[in-house]
Coordinates of C-alpha atoms in Angstrom, one line a residue:
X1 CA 0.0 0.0 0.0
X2 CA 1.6 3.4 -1.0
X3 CA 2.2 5.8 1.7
X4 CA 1.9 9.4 1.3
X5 CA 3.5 12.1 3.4
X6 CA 1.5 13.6 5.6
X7 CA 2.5 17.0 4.5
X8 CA 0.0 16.1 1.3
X9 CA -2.8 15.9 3.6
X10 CA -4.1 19.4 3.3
X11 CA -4.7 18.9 -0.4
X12 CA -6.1 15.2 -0.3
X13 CA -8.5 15.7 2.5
X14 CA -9.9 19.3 0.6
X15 CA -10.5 17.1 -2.2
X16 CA -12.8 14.5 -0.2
X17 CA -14.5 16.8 2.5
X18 CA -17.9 16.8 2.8
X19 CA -21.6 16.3 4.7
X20 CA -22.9 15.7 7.3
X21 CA -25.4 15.6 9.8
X22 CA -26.3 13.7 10.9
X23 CA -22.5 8.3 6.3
X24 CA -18.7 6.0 5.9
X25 CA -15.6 7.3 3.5
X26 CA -11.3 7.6 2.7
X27 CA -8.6 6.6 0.9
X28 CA -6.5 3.2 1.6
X29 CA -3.5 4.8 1.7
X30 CA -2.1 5.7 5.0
X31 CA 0.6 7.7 6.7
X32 CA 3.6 6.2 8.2
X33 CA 2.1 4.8 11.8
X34 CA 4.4 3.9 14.4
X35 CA 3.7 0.9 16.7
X36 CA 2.7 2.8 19.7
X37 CA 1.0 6.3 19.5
X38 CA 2.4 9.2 20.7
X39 CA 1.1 10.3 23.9
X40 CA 1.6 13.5 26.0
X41 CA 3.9 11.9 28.2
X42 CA 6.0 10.5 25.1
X43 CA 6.7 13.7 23.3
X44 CA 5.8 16.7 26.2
X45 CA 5.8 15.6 29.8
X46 CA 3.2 18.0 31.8
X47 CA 3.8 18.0 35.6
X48 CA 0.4 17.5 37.4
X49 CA 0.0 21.3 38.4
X50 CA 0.9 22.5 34.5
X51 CA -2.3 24.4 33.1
X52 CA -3.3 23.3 29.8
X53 CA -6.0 24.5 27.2
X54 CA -7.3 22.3 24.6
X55 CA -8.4 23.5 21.5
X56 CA -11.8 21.7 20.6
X57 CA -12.9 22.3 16.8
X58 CA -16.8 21.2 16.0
X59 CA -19.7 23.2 14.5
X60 CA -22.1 23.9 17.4
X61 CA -25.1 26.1 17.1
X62 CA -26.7 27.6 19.8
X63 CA -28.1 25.2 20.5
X64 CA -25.6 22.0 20.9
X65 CA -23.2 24.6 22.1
X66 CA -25.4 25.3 25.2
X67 CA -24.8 21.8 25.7
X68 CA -21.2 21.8 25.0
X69 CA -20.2 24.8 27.7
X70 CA -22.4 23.4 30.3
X71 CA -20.3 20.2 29.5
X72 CA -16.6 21.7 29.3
X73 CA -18.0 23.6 32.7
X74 CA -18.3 20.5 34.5
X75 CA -15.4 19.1 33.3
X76 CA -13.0 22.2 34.0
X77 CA -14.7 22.2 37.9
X78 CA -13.2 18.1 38.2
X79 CA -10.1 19.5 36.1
X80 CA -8.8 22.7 37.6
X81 CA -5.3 22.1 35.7
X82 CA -7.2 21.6 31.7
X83 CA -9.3 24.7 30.2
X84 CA -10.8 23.7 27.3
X85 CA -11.8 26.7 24.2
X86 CA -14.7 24.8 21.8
X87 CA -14.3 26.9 18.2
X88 CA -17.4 26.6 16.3
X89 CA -15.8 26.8 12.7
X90 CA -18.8 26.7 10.6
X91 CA -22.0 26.9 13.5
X92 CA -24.9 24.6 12.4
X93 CA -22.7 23.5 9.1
X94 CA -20.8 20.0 9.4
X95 CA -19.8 20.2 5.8
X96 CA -18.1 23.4 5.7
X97 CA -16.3 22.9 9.2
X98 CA -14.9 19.9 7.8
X99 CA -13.2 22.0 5.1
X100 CA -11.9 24.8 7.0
X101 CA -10.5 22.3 9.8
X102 CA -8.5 20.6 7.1
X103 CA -6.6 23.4 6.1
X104 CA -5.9 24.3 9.9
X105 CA -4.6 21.1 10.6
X106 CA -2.3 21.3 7.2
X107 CA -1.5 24.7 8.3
X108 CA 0.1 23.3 11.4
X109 CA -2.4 25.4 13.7
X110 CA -2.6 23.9 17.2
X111 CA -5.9 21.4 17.1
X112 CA -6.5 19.3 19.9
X113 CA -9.8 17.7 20.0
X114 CA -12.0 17.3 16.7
X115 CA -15.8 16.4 16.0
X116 CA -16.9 14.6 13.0
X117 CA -20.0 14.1 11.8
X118 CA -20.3 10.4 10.6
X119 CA -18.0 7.6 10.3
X120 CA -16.5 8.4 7.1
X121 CA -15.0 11.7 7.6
X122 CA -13.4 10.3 11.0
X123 CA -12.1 7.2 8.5
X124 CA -10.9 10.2 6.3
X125 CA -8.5 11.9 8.9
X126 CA -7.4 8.5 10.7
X127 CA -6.3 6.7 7.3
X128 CA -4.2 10.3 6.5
X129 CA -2.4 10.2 10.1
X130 CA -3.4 13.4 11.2
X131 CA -5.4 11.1 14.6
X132 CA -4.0 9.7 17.4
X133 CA -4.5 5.7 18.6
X134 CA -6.7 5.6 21.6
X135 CA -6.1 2.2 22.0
X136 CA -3.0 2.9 24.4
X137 CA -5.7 5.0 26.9
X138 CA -8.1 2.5 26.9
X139 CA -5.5 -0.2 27.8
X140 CA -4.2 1.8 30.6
X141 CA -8.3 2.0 31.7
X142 CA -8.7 -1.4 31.0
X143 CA -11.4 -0.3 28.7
X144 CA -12.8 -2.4 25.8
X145 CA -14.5 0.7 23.6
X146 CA -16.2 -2.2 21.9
X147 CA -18.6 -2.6 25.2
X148 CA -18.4 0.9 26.3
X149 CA -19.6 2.5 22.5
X150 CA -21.9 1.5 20.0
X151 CA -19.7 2.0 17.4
X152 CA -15.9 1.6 18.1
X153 CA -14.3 4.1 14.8
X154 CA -11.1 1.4 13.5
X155 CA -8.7 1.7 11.1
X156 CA -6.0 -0.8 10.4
X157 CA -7.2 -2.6 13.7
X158 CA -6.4 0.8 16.2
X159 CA -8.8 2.8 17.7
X160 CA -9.3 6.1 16.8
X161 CA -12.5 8.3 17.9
X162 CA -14.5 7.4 20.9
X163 CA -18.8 8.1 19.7
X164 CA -20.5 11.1 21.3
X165 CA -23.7 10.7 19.9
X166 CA -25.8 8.3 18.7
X167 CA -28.0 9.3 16.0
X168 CA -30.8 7.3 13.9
X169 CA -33.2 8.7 10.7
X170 CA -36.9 9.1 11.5
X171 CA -39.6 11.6 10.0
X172 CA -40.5 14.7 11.3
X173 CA -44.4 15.5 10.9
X174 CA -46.2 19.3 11.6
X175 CA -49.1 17.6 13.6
X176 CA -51.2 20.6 13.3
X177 CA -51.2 20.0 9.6
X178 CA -51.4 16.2 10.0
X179 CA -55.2 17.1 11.9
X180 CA -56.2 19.9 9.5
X181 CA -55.9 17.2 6.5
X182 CA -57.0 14.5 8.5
X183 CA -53.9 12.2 8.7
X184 CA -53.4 10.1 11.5
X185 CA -49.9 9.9 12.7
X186 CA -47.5 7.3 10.3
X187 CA -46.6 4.4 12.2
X188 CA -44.1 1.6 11.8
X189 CA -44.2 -1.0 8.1
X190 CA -45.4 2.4 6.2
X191 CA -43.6 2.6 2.7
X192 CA -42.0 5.5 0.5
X193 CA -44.8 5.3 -1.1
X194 CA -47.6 6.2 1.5
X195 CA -44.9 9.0 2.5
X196 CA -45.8 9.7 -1.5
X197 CA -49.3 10.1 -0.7
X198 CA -48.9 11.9 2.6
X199 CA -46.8 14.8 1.3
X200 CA -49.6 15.3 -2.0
X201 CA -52.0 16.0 0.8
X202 CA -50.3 18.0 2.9
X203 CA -49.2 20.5 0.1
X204 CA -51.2 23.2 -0.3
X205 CA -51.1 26.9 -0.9
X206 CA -49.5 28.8 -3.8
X207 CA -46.5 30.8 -4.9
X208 CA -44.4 32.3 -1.3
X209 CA -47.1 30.9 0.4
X210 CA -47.1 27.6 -0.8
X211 CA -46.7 24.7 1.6
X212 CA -45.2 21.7 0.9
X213 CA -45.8 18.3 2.0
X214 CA -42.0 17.3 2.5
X215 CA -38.5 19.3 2.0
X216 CA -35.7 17.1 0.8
X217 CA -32.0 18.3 2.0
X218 CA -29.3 18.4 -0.6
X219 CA -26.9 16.0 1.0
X220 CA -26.2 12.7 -0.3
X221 CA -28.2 11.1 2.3
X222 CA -31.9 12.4 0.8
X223 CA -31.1 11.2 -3.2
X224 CA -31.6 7.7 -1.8
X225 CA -32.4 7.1 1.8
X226 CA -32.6 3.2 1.2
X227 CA -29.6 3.2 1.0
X228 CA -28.5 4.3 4.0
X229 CA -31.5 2.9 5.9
X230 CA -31.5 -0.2 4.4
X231 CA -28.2 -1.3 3.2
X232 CA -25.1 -1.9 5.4
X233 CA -23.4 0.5 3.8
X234 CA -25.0 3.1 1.4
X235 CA -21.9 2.9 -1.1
X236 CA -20.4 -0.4 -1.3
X237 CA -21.4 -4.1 -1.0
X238 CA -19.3 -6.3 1.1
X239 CA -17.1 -6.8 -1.8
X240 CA -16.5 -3.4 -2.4
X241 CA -18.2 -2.6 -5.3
X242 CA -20.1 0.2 -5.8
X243 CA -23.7 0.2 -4.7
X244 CA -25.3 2.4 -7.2
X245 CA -26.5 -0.4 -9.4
X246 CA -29.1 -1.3 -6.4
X247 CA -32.6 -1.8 -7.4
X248 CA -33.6 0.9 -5.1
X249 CA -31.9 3.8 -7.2
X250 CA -34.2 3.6 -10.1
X251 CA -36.9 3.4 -7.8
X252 CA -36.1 6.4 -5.6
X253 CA -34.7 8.7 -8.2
X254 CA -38.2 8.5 -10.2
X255 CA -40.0 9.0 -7.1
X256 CA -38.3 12.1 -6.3
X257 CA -38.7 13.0 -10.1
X258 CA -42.6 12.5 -9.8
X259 CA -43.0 14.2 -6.4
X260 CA -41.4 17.6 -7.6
X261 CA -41.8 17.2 -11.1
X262 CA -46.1 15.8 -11.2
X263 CA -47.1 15.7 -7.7
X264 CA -45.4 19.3 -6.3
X265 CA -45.1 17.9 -3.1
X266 CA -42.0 19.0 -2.6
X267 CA -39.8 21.7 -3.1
X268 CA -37.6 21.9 -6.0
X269 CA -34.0 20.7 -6.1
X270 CA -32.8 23.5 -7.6
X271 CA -34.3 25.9 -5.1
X272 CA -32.7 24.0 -2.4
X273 CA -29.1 24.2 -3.9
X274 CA -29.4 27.3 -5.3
X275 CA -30.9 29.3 -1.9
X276 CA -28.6 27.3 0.2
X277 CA -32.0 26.3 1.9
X278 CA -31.7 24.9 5.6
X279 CA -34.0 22.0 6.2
X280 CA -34.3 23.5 10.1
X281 CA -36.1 26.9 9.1
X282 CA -38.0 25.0 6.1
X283 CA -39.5 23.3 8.8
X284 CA -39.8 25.2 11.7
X285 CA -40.9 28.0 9.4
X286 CA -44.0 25.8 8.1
X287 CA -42.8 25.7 4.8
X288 CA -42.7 22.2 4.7
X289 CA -45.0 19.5 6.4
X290 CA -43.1 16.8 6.9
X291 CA -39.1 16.5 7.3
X292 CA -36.8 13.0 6.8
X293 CA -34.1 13.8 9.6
X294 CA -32.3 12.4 11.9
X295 CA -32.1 12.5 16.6
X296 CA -30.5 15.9 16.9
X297 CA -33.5 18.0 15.4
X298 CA -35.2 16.5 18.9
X299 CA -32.7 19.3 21.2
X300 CA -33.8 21.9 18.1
X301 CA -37.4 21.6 18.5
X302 CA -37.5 22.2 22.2
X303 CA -35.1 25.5 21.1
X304 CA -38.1 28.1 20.8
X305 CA -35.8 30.8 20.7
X306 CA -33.6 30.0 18.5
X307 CA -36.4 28.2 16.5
X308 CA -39.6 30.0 17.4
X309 CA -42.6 27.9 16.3
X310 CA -45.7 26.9 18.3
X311 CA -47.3 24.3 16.6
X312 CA -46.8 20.1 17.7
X313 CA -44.5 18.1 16.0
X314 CA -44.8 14.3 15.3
X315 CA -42.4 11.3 14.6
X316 CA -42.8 8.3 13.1
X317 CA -40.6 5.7 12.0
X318 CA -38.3 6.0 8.3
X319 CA -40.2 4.5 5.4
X320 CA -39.4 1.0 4.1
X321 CA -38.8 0.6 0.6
X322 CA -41.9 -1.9 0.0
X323 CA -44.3 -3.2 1.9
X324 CA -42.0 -6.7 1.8
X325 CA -39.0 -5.0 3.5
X326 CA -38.2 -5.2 6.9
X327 CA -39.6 -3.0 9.0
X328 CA -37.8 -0.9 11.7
X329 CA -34.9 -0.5 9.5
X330 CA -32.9 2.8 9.9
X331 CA -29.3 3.9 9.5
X332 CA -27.7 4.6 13.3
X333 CA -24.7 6.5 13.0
X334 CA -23.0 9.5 15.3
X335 CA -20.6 11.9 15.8
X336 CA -17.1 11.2 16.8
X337 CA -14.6 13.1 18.7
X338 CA -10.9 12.0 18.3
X339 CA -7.4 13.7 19.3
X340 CA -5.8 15.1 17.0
X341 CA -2.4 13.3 16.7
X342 CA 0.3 16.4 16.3
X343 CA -1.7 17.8 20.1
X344 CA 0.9 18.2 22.8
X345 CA -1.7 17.6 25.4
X346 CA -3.1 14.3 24.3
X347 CA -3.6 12.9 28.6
X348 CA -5.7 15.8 28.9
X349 CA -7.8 15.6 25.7
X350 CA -8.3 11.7 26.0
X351 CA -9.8 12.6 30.1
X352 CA -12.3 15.3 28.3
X353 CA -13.3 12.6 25.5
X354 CA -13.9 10.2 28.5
X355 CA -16.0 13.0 30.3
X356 CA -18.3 14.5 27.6
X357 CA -18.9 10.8 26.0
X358 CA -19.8 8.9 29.2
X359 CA -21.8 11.9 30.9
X360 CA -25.3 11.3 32.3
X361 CA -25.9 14.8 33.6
X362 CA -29.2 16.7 32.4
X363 CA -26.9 19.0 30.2
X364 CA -26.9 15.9 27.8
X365 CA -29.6 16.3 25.2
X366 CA -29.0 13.8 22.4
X367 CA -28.8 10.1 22.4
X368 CA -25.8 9.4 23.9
X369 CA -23.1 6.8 22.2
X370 CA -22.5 5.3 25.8
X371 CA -23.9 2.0 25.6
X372 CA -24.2 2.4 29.4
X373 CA -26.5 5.5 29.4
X374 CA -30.3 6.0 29.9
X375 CA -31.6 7.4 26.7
X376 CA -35.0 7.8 27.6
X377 CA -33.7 9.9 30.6
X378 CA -31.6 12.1 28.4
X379 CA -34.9 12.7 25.6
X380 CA -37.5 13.0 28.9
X381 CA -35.6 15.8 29.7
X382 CA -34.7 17.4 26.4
X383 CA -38.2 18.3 25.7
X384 CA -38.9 19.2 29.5
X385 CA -38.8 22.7 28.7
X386 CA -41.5 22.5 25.9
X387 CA -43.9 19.4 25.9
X388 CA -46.1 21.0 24.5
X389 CA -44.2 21.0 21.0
X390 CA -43.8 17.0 20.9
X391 CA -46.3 14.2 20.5
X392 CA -44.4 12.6 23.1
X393 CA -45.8 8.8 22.4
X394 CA -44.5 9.0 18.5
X395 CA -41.6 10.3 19.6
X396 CA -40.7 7.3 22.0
X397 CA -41.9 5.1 19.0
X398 CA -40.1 6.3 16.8
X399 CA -36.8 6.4 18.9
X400 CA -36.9 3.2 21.4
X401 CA -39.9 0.9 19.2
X402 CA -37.8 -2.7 19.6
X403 CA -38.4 -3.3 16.3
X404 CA -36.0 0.0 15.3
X405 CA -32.6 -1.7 14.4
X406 CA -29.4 -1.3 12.1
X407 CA -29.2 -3.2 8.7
X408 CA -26.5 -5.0 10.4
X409 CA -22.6 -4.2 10.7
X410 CA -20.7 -3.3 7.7
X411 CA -16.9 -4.3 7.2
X412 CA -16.4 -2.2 4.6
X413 CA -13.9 0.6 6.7
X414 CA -12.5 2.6 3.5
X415 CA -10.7 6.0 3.8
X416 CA -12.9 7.2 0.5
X417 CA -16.3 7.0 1.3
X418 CA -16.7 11.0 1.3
X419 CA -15.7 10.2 -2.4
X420 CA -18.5 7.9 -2.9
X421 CA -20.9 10.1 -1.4
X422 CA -19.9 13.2 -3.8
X423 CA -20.3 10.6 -6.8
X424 CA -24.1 9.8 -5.5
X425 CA -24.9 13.5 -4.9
X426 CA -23.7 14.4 -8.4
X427 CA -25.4 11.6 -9.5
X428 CA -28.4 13.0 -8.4
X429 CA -28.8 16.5 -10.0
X430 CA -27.2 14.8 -13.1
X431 CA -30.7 13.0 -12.7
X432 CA -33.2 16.0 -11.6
X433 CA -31.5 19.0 -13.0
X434 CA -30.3 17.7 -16.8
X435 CA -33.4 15.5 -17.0
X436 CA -31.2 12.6 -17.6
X437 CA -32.5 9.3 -17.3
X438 CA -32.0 7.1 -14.4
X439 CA -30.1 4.4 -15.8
X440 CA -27.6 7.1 -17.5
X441 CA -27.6 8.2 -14.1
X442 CA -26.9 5.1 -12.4
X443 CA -24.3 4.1 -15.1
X444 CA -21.9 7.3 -14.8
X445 CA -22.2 6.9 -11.2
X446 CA -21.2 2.9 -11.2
X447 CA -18.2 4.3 -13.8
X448 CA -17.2 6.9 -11.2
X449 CA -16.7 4.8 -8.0
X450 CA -15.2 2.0 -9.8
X451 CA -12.8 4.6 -10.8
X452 CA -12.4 5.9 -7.1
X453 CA -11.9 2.5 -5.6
X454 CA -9.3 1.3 -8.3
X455 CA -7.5 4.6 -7.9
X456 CA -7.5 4.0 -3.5
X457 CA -6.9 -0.3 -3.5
X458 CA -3.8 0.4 -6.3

């Protein structure tokens, strides 16, 4: 496997940024990796009374970053000796963060502590070096992160981001809308298709005053949600090969064709990338009826100030792709935080990763990736504030329902699924902007990742 130098790093990782809320992603080439990790002790010795302060990069909006300084708070009052500074690079943008913390890390600015949105863009930076091993920390714990986190982030067998928050997919409904047309709440085993017939009769209105039944993001994860929900990884089969040749992409692509296209249920694609629309204020806004999202938009709803609305929201449970799929089905991934691997103060950032991902305290308002802590705790009091806002019964179906499960474990762990991602996205307006068809669509995007994976497994 080719190595590259890790001075390249700035202008690979530019190249695959990307996403994210609430996906998998980079290339197998990695950076020279020594048997045992640099720790603080190995390269900078701090004496027990030395003061210390971490620099924490992530993309908090008000919102999560109430919940991070109520957090750091606690954990600088156990921890008189570490101060920790959380930098919102890009507030309430995952995507863009990712791109301006690349250049600061190529840039050789001081970066401690990092957040990632989903698997692949923490397989991006681990695969390139810039990480550090946890797997030394945990030993000296006697830890085994595979019990302690629902997902344990590996590459070449180490360690390398302990899992802050769990997130899964589920729908988003404006029940005062849902009554006014009649609509009972969607519950578990419905398909895209009643989602289909939902959003025609929840549109309504004309012109800037037109409501739409549903709002489709632009990210990857919206041009074909079966994939991710449904698949065990939404780019590759087991072997690797791409999985843009799935049955579902015909089927979705035409449905989103027909929906904005026949049914105008939904608004169109080219408004959303165009106005740089964000899904929050599309939905808190009442421009759109129903919203496929994921466990964080929970904390958001409760956020009247930030987010004034006053009608009731309802959940219910992500679509299946026919009525002879599984039900329960839904794509659980998280956020990551990880040390970065050039930090002098790696001791101190591995205690605050310990803190902020095993806390139970009430400042904690999104599933938590502790396999250890109480969930239903942590979402009773999220929308204490405002329960007034949540039909609270199909919001604990659609979160804790025992029939809500992964499609199973993947072991596809490849440092180019952000590249993947970019082929399905460009796949997609290919598809609903040049009116392509969606088997041209389908095949330049098969031709694409082929090209990606020979170009990473050379």
């Amino acid at each position: 496997m080719k190595k590259r130098s890790w001075l390249k790093l700035g202008s690979l990782l530019l190249a695959v940024a990307m996403f994210t809320g609430c996906g998998s992603t980079a290339s197998n080439e990695s950076a020279p990796q020594t048997d045992t990790p640099k720790t603080e002790t190995q390269t900078e010795p701090a004496k027990s009374d030395e003061q210390v302060t971490l620099k924490y990069y992530n993309w908090d909006n008000e919102t999560m970053g109430a919940t991070t300084s109520s957090l750091i708070q606690q954990f600088e009052a156990e921890n008189p000796n570490i101060k920790v500074e959380s930098i919102p690079l890009v507030p309430g943008n995952s995507t863009e963060t990712m791109k301006k913390l690349d250049i600061m890390i190529s840039s050789g600015d001081q970066v401690d502590l990092m957040l990632f949105p989903n698997l692949e863009e923490t397989m991006a930076r681990a695969s390139q070096g810039v990480l550090a091993s946890l797997d030394d920390f945990y030993a000296k714990d006697n830890i085994n992160p595979d019990e302690e986190y629902y997902v344990n982030p590996k590459y070449q067998g180490k360690s390398y981001a302990a899992m802050n928050q769990r997130g899964l997919w589920f729908i988003m409904l404006n029940k005062d809308m849902l009554d006014a047309a009649g609509l009972p709440v969607p519950t578990m085993g419905w398909t895209w298709d009643d989602f289909r017939e939902y959003a025609k009769k929840l549109t309504k209105g004309e012109g800037n005053d037109k409501v739409y039944g549903t709002y489709f993001h632009g990210w990857g994860d919206y041009a074909n949600p079966i994939l991710f929900n449904e698949r065990k990884n939404p780019f590759q089969k087991e072997d690797l090969t791409p999985q843009f040749d799935d049955p579902s992409m015909k089927y979705f692509f035409e449905l989103r064709r027909t929906m904005e296209k026949d049914d105008k249920s939904v608004k169109p694609y080219a408004d959303v990338i165009g106005a740089k629309l964000a899904y929050r204020t599309e939905f808190f806004n009442e421009k759109a009826a129903m919203l496929t999202t994921g466990t964080w938009m929970v904390a958001d709803t409760a956020n009247i100030e930030q987010y004034p609305h006053k009608f009731k929201t309802a959940f219910a449970p992500v679509p299946r792709s026919s009525k002879d799929a599984e039900e329960g089905l839904t794509s659980i991934g998280g956020q990551y935080i990880s040390i970065s691997e050039n930090s002098k103060y790696k001791d101190a950032a591995y205690k605050f990763i310990r803190f902020v991902t095993t806390n139970t305290s009430d400042a904690k308002k999104e599933l938590s990736g502790w396999k250890k802590a109480d969930d239903k705790k942590i979402i009773e009091g999220t929308i204490a504030a405002h329960p007034e806002l949540f039909d609270k019964e199909s919001l604990f179906n659609a979160l804790f329902d025992p029939k809500i499960k992964s499609p199973g474990a993947s072991e596809v762990a490849v440092a180019y699924g952000s590249q993947l991602k970019k082929v399905l996205e460009d796949g997609f307006s290919q598809f609903i902007l040049d009116n392509t068809t969606a088997e041209d669509a389908m095949k330049t995007m098969m031709e694409q990742a082929n090209k990606i994976i020979k170009d990473n497994t050379k």
